[in-house]
Amino acid sequence: MEVEVAVIPAAGRGTRMRPATRALPKAMLPIVDRPAIQWVVEEAARAGAREIFVIVDPGVGVLIERHFNSQEEGPLAGLEHVNVHPIVQDVPRGLGDAVRTAATAVGNQPFFTLLVDNLVFPDGDVLPGMAAAAEAGSVVCLRELGTEFLARYGFIVPGEWRSEQVVEVLGAIEKPGVEAAPSKLGLIGRYLFTGKIFEALDHVEPGVGGEIQLTDAIHTVGEAGNCLGYVAADDLLDSGTPSGYLEASTILGAAHPDFGARYRAFVTEFTEGL
Ligand code: G1P
């Protein structure tokens, strides 16, 4: 499936990253040499996205415009052919509601959704594999996760395996906890949706935390036989917590083409001294 659109939910208060996020939006926190949001915009662009909608809190759109569309500074390297458009979510009602905010802009085209808290490892892109696995419906990216994630992530109800990496998704549960976990296959922040997800989101009632959950809409499309799961070969980085943020900075810094070698030497020397 060819996918030229991406929706990146970047609203939300970033409470796990206080005090850094008291004034700054989480998506604008730098990781190595660019804000977190740029890492995911670049990832979407590598997979063919040309129109990218970033869902932001009121007041943050101006930062996204200034960063990606600055007349003065010109286009960012590698993103010359990408259009980044902020869309404001007036009231934070959850991840599902954030994605729904892009419904009119996206229309009936298939689109990627990328969560800024989850970054791919260098050379760990998953979107092209998801697009290749897609048939007529949606594809969600999965990893087998440990029990510590059961109360933090969404998990799917697996059906038949189509191949070693592709499984039918019959449903999904947000933060099920150990008791209600339908599998160990967790939703790790990368999705390929068709317009059907918007119809599903229109009917989703507030779920976990009183929020409109994206996972509940995935449940609806899964039940209707319109969803596949793609098991990623690698984990994704979880940069939405202080310790995960440090790890992401180290891994992405060590792989940086300009100063990665120097940083790797520093880390080696530093850890030897511990
Ligand atoms: C969100 C999704 C959850 C997913 C997770 C991945 O949770 O609701 O299904 O597994 O991202 O990071 P949140 O981090 O917003 O609690």
mmCIF file of C-alpha atoms and ligand atoms in Angstrom:
data_model
loop_
_atom_site.group_PDB
_atom_site.id
_atom_site.type_symbol
_atom_site.label_atom_id
_atom_site.label_comp_id
_atom_site.label_asym_id
_atom_site.label_seq_id
_atom_site.Cartn_x
_atom_site.Cartn_y
_atom_site.Cartn_z
ATOM 1 C CA MET A 1 0.000 0.000 0.000
ATOM 2 C CA GLU A 2 1.333 3.441 -0.888
ATOM 3 C CA VAL A 3 1.006 5.900 1.992
ATOM 4 C CA GLU A 4 1.633 9.608 1.478
ATOM 5 C CA VAL A 5 0.052 11.047 4.615
ATOM 6 C CA ALA A 6 1.048 10.890 8.281
ATOM 7 C CA VAL A 7 -0.673 12.055 11.454
ATOM 8 C CA ILE A 8 1.536 12.697 14.468
ATOM 9 C CA PRO A 9 -0.290 13.306 17.760
ATOM 10 C CA ALA A 10 1.932 15.671 19.721
ATOM 11 C CA ALA A 11 -0.572 17.225 22.118
ATOM 12 C CA GLY A 12 -0.694 16.246 25.782
ATOM 13 C CA ARG A 13 0.972 17.667 28.815
ATOM 14 C CA GLY A 14 4.014 15.390 29.052
ATOM 15 C CA THR A 15 3.582 14.898 32.794
ATOM 16 C CA ARG A 16 6.151 12.067 32.876
ATOM 17 C CA MET A 17 8.790 14.579 31.788
ATOM 18 C CA ARG A 18 8.323 17.260 34.452
ATOM 19 C CA PRO A 19 9.864 19.704 35.100
ATOM 20 C CA ALA A 20 11.205 19.863 31.504
ATOM 21 C CA THR A 21 7.661 20.145 30.138
ATOM 22 C CA ARG A 22 6.249 22.802 32.471
ATOM 23 C CA ALA A 23 6.635 25.423 29.735
ATOM 24 C CA LEU A 24 8.037 23.496 26.760
ATOM 25 C CA PRO A 25 5.925 21.069 24.727
ATOM 26 C CA LYS A 26 7.335 17.544 25.052
ATOM 27 C CA ALA A 27 7.602 17.134 21.278
ATOM 28 C CA MET A 28 9.997 20.099 21.135
ATOM 29 C CA LEU A 29 12.487 18.689 23.658
ATOM 30 C CA PRO A 30 15.763 18.106 21.829
ATOM 31 C CA ILE A 31 17.113 14.605 21.393
ATOM 32 C CA VAL A 32 20.764 14.929 20.314
ATOM 33 C CA ASP A 33 20.563 17.821 17.815
ATOM 34 C CA ARG A 34 16.875 18.082 16.859
ATOM 35 C CA PRO A 35 13.503 18.153 18.607
ATOM 36 C CA ALA A 36 11.785 14.811 19.209
ATOM 37 C CA ILE A 37 9.081 15.686 16.664
ATOM 38 C CA GLN A 38 11.686 16.025 13.894
ATOM 39 C CA TRP A 39 12.903 12.453 14.420
ATOM 40 C CA VAL A 40 9.388 11.122 13.731
ATOM 41 C CA VAL A 41 8.705 13.527 10.837
ATOM 42 C CA GLU A 42 11.951 12.301 9.214
ATOM 43 C CA GLU A 43 10.912 8.690 9.793
ATOM 44 C CA ALA A 44 7.503 9.287 8.149
ATOM 45 C CA ALA A 45 9.191 11.072 5.225
ATOM 46 C CA ARG A 46 11.579 8.116 4.697
ATOM 47 C CA ALA A 47 8.497 5.891 4.325
ATOM 48 C CA GLY A 48 6.998 8.147 1.639
ATOM 49 C CA ALA A 49 4.802 10.561 3.621
ATOM 50 C CA ARG A 50 4.576 13.979 1.958
ATOM 51 C CA GLU A 51 1.713 15.599 3.877
ATOM 52 C CA ILE A 52 2.256 15.415 7.623
ATOM 53 C CA PHE A 53 -0.303 16.641 10.149
ATOM 54 C CA VAL A 54 0.969 17.300 13.669
ATOM 55 C CA ILE A 55 -1.712 17.507 16.362
ATOM 56 C CA VAL A 56 -0.765 20.100 18.968
ATOM 57 C CA ASP A 57 -2.078 21.943 22.005
ATOM 58 C CA PRO A 58 -3.281 25.522 21.531
ATOM 59 C CA GLY A 59 -0.310 27.868 21.181
ATOM 60 C CA VAL A 60 2.104 25.178 19.979
ATOM 61 C CA GLY A 61 1.231 25.404 16.269
ATOM 62 C CA VAL A 62 3.408 28.487 15.935
ATOM 63 C CA LEU A 63 6.456 26.520 17.162
ATOM 64 C CA ILE A 64 5.817 23.727 14.647
ATOM 65 C CA GLU A 65 5.435 26.298 11.850
ATOM 66 C CA ARG A 66 8.620 28.080 12.882
ATOM 67 C CA HIS A 67 10.585 24.854 13.115
ATOM 68 C CA PHE A 68 9.466 23.144 9.893
ATOM 69 C CA ASN A 69 8.350 26.029 7.685
ATOM 70 C CA SER A 70 10.725 28.863 8.577
ATOM 71 C CA GLN A 71 11.060 31.257 5.604
ATOM 72 C CA GLU A 72 14.182 32.704 7.138
ATOM 73 C CA GLU A 73 16.032 29.431 7.739
ATOM 74 C CA GLY A 74 14.680 27.554 4.704
ATOM 75 C CA PRO A 75 13.672 23.880 4.624
ATOM 76 C CA LEU A 76 15.300 21.333 6.898
ATOM 77 C CA ALA A 77 17.805 19.006 5.218
ATOM 78 C CA GLY A 78 16.024 15.902 3.946
ATOM 79 C CA LEU A 79 12.579 17.423 4.412
ATOM 80 C CA GLU A 80 12.511 19.649 1.319
ATOM 81 C CA HIS A 81 9.592 17.716 -0.200
ATOM 82 C CA VAL A 82 7.509 17.365 2.921
ATOM 83 C CA ASN A 83 4.670 19.652 4.033
ATOM 84 C CA VAL A 84 4.167 19.814 7.786
ATOM 85 C CA HIS A 85 0.847 21.235 8.988
ATOM 86 C CA PRO A 86 -0.055 21.788 12.637
ATOM 87 C CA ILE A 87 -3.646 21.053 13.675
ATOM 88 C CA VAL A 88 -4.805 22.299 17.069
ATOM 89 C CA GLN A 89 -6.645 20.004 19.479
ATOM 90 C CA ASP A 90 -8.532 22.496 21.658
ATOM 91 C CA VAL A 91 -9.197 20.253 24.640
ATOM 92 C CA PRO A 92 -7.084 17.156 25.459
ATOM 93 C CA ARG A 93 -9.547 14.251 25.277
ATOM 94 C CA GLY A 94 -7.090 11.446 24.602
ATOM 95 C CA LEU A 95 -4.992 9.917 21.826
ATOM 96 C CA GLY A 96 -8.001 8.720 19.827
ATOM 97 C CA ASP A 97 -9.528 12.172 19.883
ATOM 98 C CA ALA A 98 -6.204 13.679 18.770
ATOM 99 C CA VAL A 99 -6.105 11.398 15.717
ATOM 100 C CA ARG A 100 -9.762 12.197 14.979
ATOM 101 C CA THR A 101 -8.855 15.906 14.849
ATOM 102 C CA ALA A 102 -7.110 15.176 11.530
ATOM 103 C CA ALA A 103 -10.167 13.497 9.919
ATOM 104 C CA THR A 104 -11.156 16.366 7.618
ATOM 105 C CA ALA A 105 -7.577 17.083 6.551
ATOM 106 C CA VAL A 106 -6.801 13.417 5.807
ATOM 107 C CA GLY A 107 -10.087 12.491 4.111
ATOM 108 C CA ASN A 108 -10.199 8.951 2.826
ATOM 109 C CA GLN A 109 -6.477 8.394 2.235
ATOM 110 C CA PRO A 110 -4.485 5.757 4.139
ATOM 111 C CA PHE A 111 -2.134 7.330 6.670
ATOM 112 C CA PHE A 112 0.608 6.481 9.101
ATOM 113 C CA THR A 113 0.302 7.474 12.739
ATOM 114 C CA LEU A 114 3.510 7.811 14.757
ATOM 115 C CA LEU A 115 3.740 8.481 18.491
ATOM 116 C CA VAL A 116 6.532 10.854 19.426
ATOM 117 C CA ASP A 117 7.254 8.960 22.665
ATOM 118 C CA ASN A 118 8.391 5.954 20.653
ATOM 119 C CA LEU A 119 11.408 6.420 18.406
ATOM 120 C CA VAL A 120 12.915 3.837 16.084
ATOM 121 C CA PHE A 121 16.490 2.657 16.548
ATOM 122 C CA PRO A 122 18.942 3.759 13.833
ATOM 123 C CA ASP A 123 18.226 1.387 10.901
ATOM 124 C CA GLY A 124 15.122 0.127 12.721
ATOM 125 C CA ASP A 125 12.410 1.567 10.444
ATOM 126 C CA VAL A 126 9.097 -0.302 10.616
ATOM 127 C CA LEU A 127 6.728 1.760 8.423
ATOM 128 C CA PRO A 128 7.877 0.290 5.073
ATOM 129 C CA GLY A 129 7.316 -3.250 6.399
ATOM 130 C CA MET A 130 3.861 -2.267 7.643
ATOM 131 C CA ALA A 131 2.941 -0.738 4.272
ATOM 132 C CA ALA A 132 4.139 -3.899 2.510
ATOM 133 C CA ALA A 133 2.025 -6.088 4.829
ATOM 134 C CA ALA A 134 -1.134 -3.982 4.333
ATOM 135 C CA GLU A 135 -4.040 -5.428 2.381
ATOM 136 C CA ALA A 136 -7.231 -3.357 2.371
ATOM 137 C CA GLY A 137 -7.340 -2.480 6.055
ATOM 138 C CA SER A 138 -5.254 -1.083 8.882
ATOM 139 C CA VAL A 139 -1.921 -2.412 10.186
ATOM 140 C CA VAL A 140 -0.670 -1.925 13.739
ATOM 141 C CA CYS A 141 2.936 -2.390 14.780
ATOM 142 C CA LEU A 142 3.530 -4.895 17.585
ATOM 143 C CA ARG A 143 6.239 -6.313 19.805
ATOM 144 C CA GLU A 144 6.114 -9.092 22.335
ATOM 145 C CA LEU A 145 6.456 -7.168 25.604
ATOM 146 C CA GLY A 146 7.215 -8.094 29.205
ATOM 147 C CA THR A 147 4.587 -8.050 31.969
ATOM 148 C CA GLU A 148 5.793 -4.633 33.194
ATOM 149 C CA PHE A 149 4.172 -3.135 30.059
ATOM 150 C CA LEU A 150 0.711 -4.653 30.567
ATOM 151 C CA ALA A 151 -0.574 -1.665 32.540
ATOM 152 C CA ARG A 152 1.218 0.892 30.349
ATOM 153 C CA TYR A 153 0.524 -0.135 26.725
ATOM 154 C CA GLY A 154 -2.354 -1.406 24.581
ATOM 155 C CA PHE A 155 -2.408 -5.151 23.709
ATOM 156 C CA ILE A 156 -4.111 -7.005 20.870
ATOM 157 C CA VAL A 157 -6.263 -10.096 20.601
ATOM 158 C CA PRO A 158 -4.363 -12.144 18.012
ATOM 159 C CA GLY A 159 -6.122 -14.274 15.409
ATOM 160 C CA GLU A 160 -4.529 -16.393 12.699
ATOM 161 C CA TRP A 161 -0.899 -15.855 11.736
ATOM 162 C CA ARG A 162 -0.496 -14.984 8.036
ATOM 163 C CA SER A 163 3.303 -15.288 8.187
ATOM 164 C CA GLU A 164 5.983 -15.228 10.868
ATOM 165 C CA GLN A 165 5.573 -11.449 11.216
ATOM 166 C CA VAL A 166 1.934 -10.785 10.286
ATOM 167 C CA VAL A 167 -1.054 -11.708 12.412
ATOM 168 C CA GLU A 168 -4.781 -10.965 12.205
ATOM 169 C CA VAL A 169 -5.942 -8.543 14.895
ATOM 170 C CA LEU A 170 -9.353 -9.496 16.279
ATOM 171 C CA GLY A 171 -9.487 -6.784 18.945
ATOM 172 C CA ALA A 172 -7.400 -4.684 21.320
ATOM 173 C CA ILE A 173 -7.452 -3.630 24.976
ATOM 174 C CA GLU A 174 -5.840 -0.488 26.366
ATOM 175 C CA LYS A 175 -3.688 -0.996 29.476
ATOM 176 C CA PRO A 176 -5.291 -4.356 30.338
ATOM 177 C CA GLY A 177 -3.072 -5.231 33.293
ATOM 178 C CA VAL A 178 -1.992 -8.801 33.984
ATOM 179 C CA GLU A 179 -5.534 -10.106 34.632
ATOM 180 C CA ALA A 180 -7.156 -8.933 31.401
ATOM 181 C CA ALA A 181 -4.155 -9.202 29.024
ATOM 182 C CA PRO A 182 -5.330 -10.828 25.764
ATOM 183 C CA SER A 183 -1.726 -11.545 24.636
ATOM 184 C CA LYS A 184 1.819 -10.265 25.079
ATOM 185 C CA LEU A 185 1.638 -8.446 21.751
ATOM 186 C CA GLY A 186 1.753 -4.748 22.586
ATOM 187 C CA LEU A 187 0.996 -1.692 20.433
ATOM 188 C CA ILE A 188 4.308 0.145 20.177
ATOM 189 C CA GLY A 189 3.339 3.480 18.666
ATOM 190 C CA ARG A 190 3.299 2.951 14.876
ATOM 191 C CA TYR A 191 0.060 2.485 12.948
ATOM 192 C CA LEU A 192 -1.169 2.480 9.343
ATOM 193 C CA PHE A 193 -4.843 3.396 9.204
ATOM 194 C CA THR A 194 -7.512 3.620 6.552
ATOM 195 C CA GLY A 195 -10.458 6.035 6.765
ATOM 196 C CA LYS A 196 -12.383 3.352 8.687
ATOM 197 C CA ILE A 197 -10.532 4.344 11.855
ATOM 198 C CA PHE A 198 -12.280 7.735 11.815
ATOM 199 C CA GLU A 199 -15.711 6.055 11.610
ATOM 200 C CA ALA A 200 -14.696 3.845 14.535
ATOM 201 C CA LEU A 201 -13.412 6.841 16.531
ATOM 202 C CA ASP A 202 -16.745 8.619 16.062
ATOM 203 C CA HIS A 203 -18.370 5.847 18.100
ATOM 204 C CA VAL A 204 -15.738 5.293 20.777
ATOM 205 C CA GLU A 205 -16.865 6.148 24.299
ATOM 206 C CA PRO A 206 -14.369 7.473 26.857
ATOM 207 C CA GLY A 207 -12.290 4.532 28.118
ATOM 208 C CA VAL A 208 -9.207 4.159 30.328
ATOM 209 C CA GLY A 209 -8.572 7.436 32.185
ATOM 210 C CA GLY A 210 -11.847 8.883 30.841
ATOM 211 C CA GLU A 211 -10.088 9.433 27.476
ATOM 212 C CA ILE A 212 -11.053 8.596 23.890
ATOM 213 C CA GLN A 213 -8.601 5.748 23.337
ATOM 214 C CA LEU A 214 -7.122 4.950 19.926
ATOM 215 C CA THR A 215 -6.872 1.319 21.046
ATOM 216 C CA ASP A 216 -10.663 1.146 21.430
ATOM 217 C CA ALA A 217 -11.078 2.207 17.784
ATOM 218 C CA ILE A 218 -8.499 -0.443 16.783
ATOM 219 C CA HIS A 219 -10.691 -2.919 18.652
ATOM 220 C CA THR A 220 -13.651 -1.923 16.443
ATOM 221 C CA VAL A 221 -11.767 -2.274 13.138
ATOM 222 C CA GLY A 222 -10.226 -5.546 14.354
ATOM 223 C CA GLU A 223 -13.618 -7.004 15.247
ATOM 224 C CA ALA A 224 -14.843 -6.087 11.769
ATOM 225 C CA GLY A 225 -11.923 -8.028 10.209
ATOM 226 C CA ASN A 226 -10.142 -4.905 8.977
ATOM 227 C CA CYS A 227 -6.854 -4.997 10.891
ATOM 228 C CA LEU A 228 -3.524 -6.817 10.735
ATOM 229 C CA GLY A 229 -0.608 -6.730 13.161
ATOM 230 C CA TYR A 230 3.005 -6.462 12.040
ATOM 231 C CA VAL A 231 5.584 -7.663 14.537
ATOM 232 C CA ALA A 232 8.627 -5.378 14.396
ATOM 233 C CA ALA A 233 12.070 -6.978 14.268
ATOM 234 C CA ASP A 234 13.414 -4.522 16.871
ATOM 235 C CA ASP A 235 12.121 -2.760 19.943
ATOM 236 C CA LEU A 236 11.362 0.944 19.760
ATOM 237 C CA LEU A 237 12.904 3.453 22.132
ATOM 238 C CA ASP A 238 10.550 4.871 24.757
ATOM 239 C CA SER A 239 11.694 8.454 25.066
ATOM 240 C CA GLY A 240 8.679 9.666 27.064
ATOM 241 C CA THR A 241 10.227 9.061 30.492
ATOM 242 C CA PRO A 242 13.414 10.617 31.886
ATOM 243 C CA SER A 243 15.391 7.349 31.839
ATOM 244 C CA GLY A 244 14.095 6.377 28.377
ATOM 245 C CA TYR A 245 14.926 9.874 27.167
ATOM 246 C CA LEU A 246 18.525 9.463 28.313
ATOM 247 C CA GLU A 247 18.772 6.062 26.632
ATOM 248 C CA ALA A 248 17.312 7.410 23.385
ATOM 249 C CA SER A 249 19.753 10.323 23.466
ATOM 250 C CA THR A 250 22.676 7.930 23.946
ATOM 251 C CA ILE A 251 21.637 5.489 21.215
ATOM 252 C CA LEU A 252 20.791 8.165 18.657
ATOM 253 C CA GLY A 253 23.826 10.254 19.644
ATOM 254 C CA ALA A 254 26.169 7.275 19.259
ATOM 255 C CA ALA A 255 24.841 6.719 15.730
ATOM 256 C CA HIS A 256 25.115 10.344 14.638
ATOM 257 C CA PRO A 257 27.084 10.591 11.371
ATOM 258 C CA ASP A 258 29.045 13.698 12.406
ATOM 259 C CA PHE A 259 29.908 13.244 16.047
ATOM 260 C CA GLY A 260 28.793 9.671 16.874
ATOM 261 C CA ALA A 261 32.319 8.251 16.768
ATOM 262 C CA ARG A 262 33.583 10.816 19.249
ATOM 263 C CA TYR A 263 30.584 10.262 21.506
ATOM 264 C CA ARG A 264 31.046 6.449 21.434
ATOM 265 C CA ALA A 265 34.653 6.908 22.512
ATOM 266 C CA PHE A 266 33.502 9.186 25.345
ATOM 267 C CA VAL A 267 30.829 6.689 26.521
ATOM 268 C CA THR A 268 33.341 3.831 26.478
ATOM 269 C CA GLU A 269 35.862 5.821 28.491
ATOM 270 C CA PHE A 270 33.189 7.049 30.894
ATOM 271 C CA THR A 271 31.682 3.611 31.569
ATOM 272 C CA GLU A 272 35.122 2.051 32.084
ATOM 273 C CA GLY A 273 35.629 4.526 34.904
ATOM 274 C CA LEU A 274 32.375 3.599 36.667
HETATM 275 C C1 G1P B 1 -0.236 5.083 24.125
HETATM 276 C C2 G1P B 1 -1.335 4.142 23.592
HETATM 277 C C3 G1P B 1 -0.983 2.693 23.912
HETATM 278 C C4 G1P B 1 0.380 2.367 23.319
HETATM 279 C C5 G1P B 1 1.442 3.346 23.863
HETATM 280 C C6 G1P B 1 2.781 3.122 23.195
HETATM 281 O O1 G1P B 1 -0.254 5.047 25.536
HETATM 282 O O2 G1P B 1 -2.573 4.499 24.180
HETATM 283 O O3 G1P B 1 -1.945 1.828 23.354
HETATM 284 O O4 G1P B 1 0.722 1.035 23.644
HETATM 285 O O5 G1P B 1 1.049 4.699 23.640
HETATM 286 O O6 G1P B 1 3.732 4.025 23.688
HETATM 287 P P1 G1P B 1 0.225 6.317 26.429
HETATM 288 O O7 G1P B 1 1.707 6.342 26.355
HETATM 289 O O8 G1P B 1 -0.384 7.524 25.794
HETATM 290 O O9 G1P B 1 -0.278 6.041 27.795
#
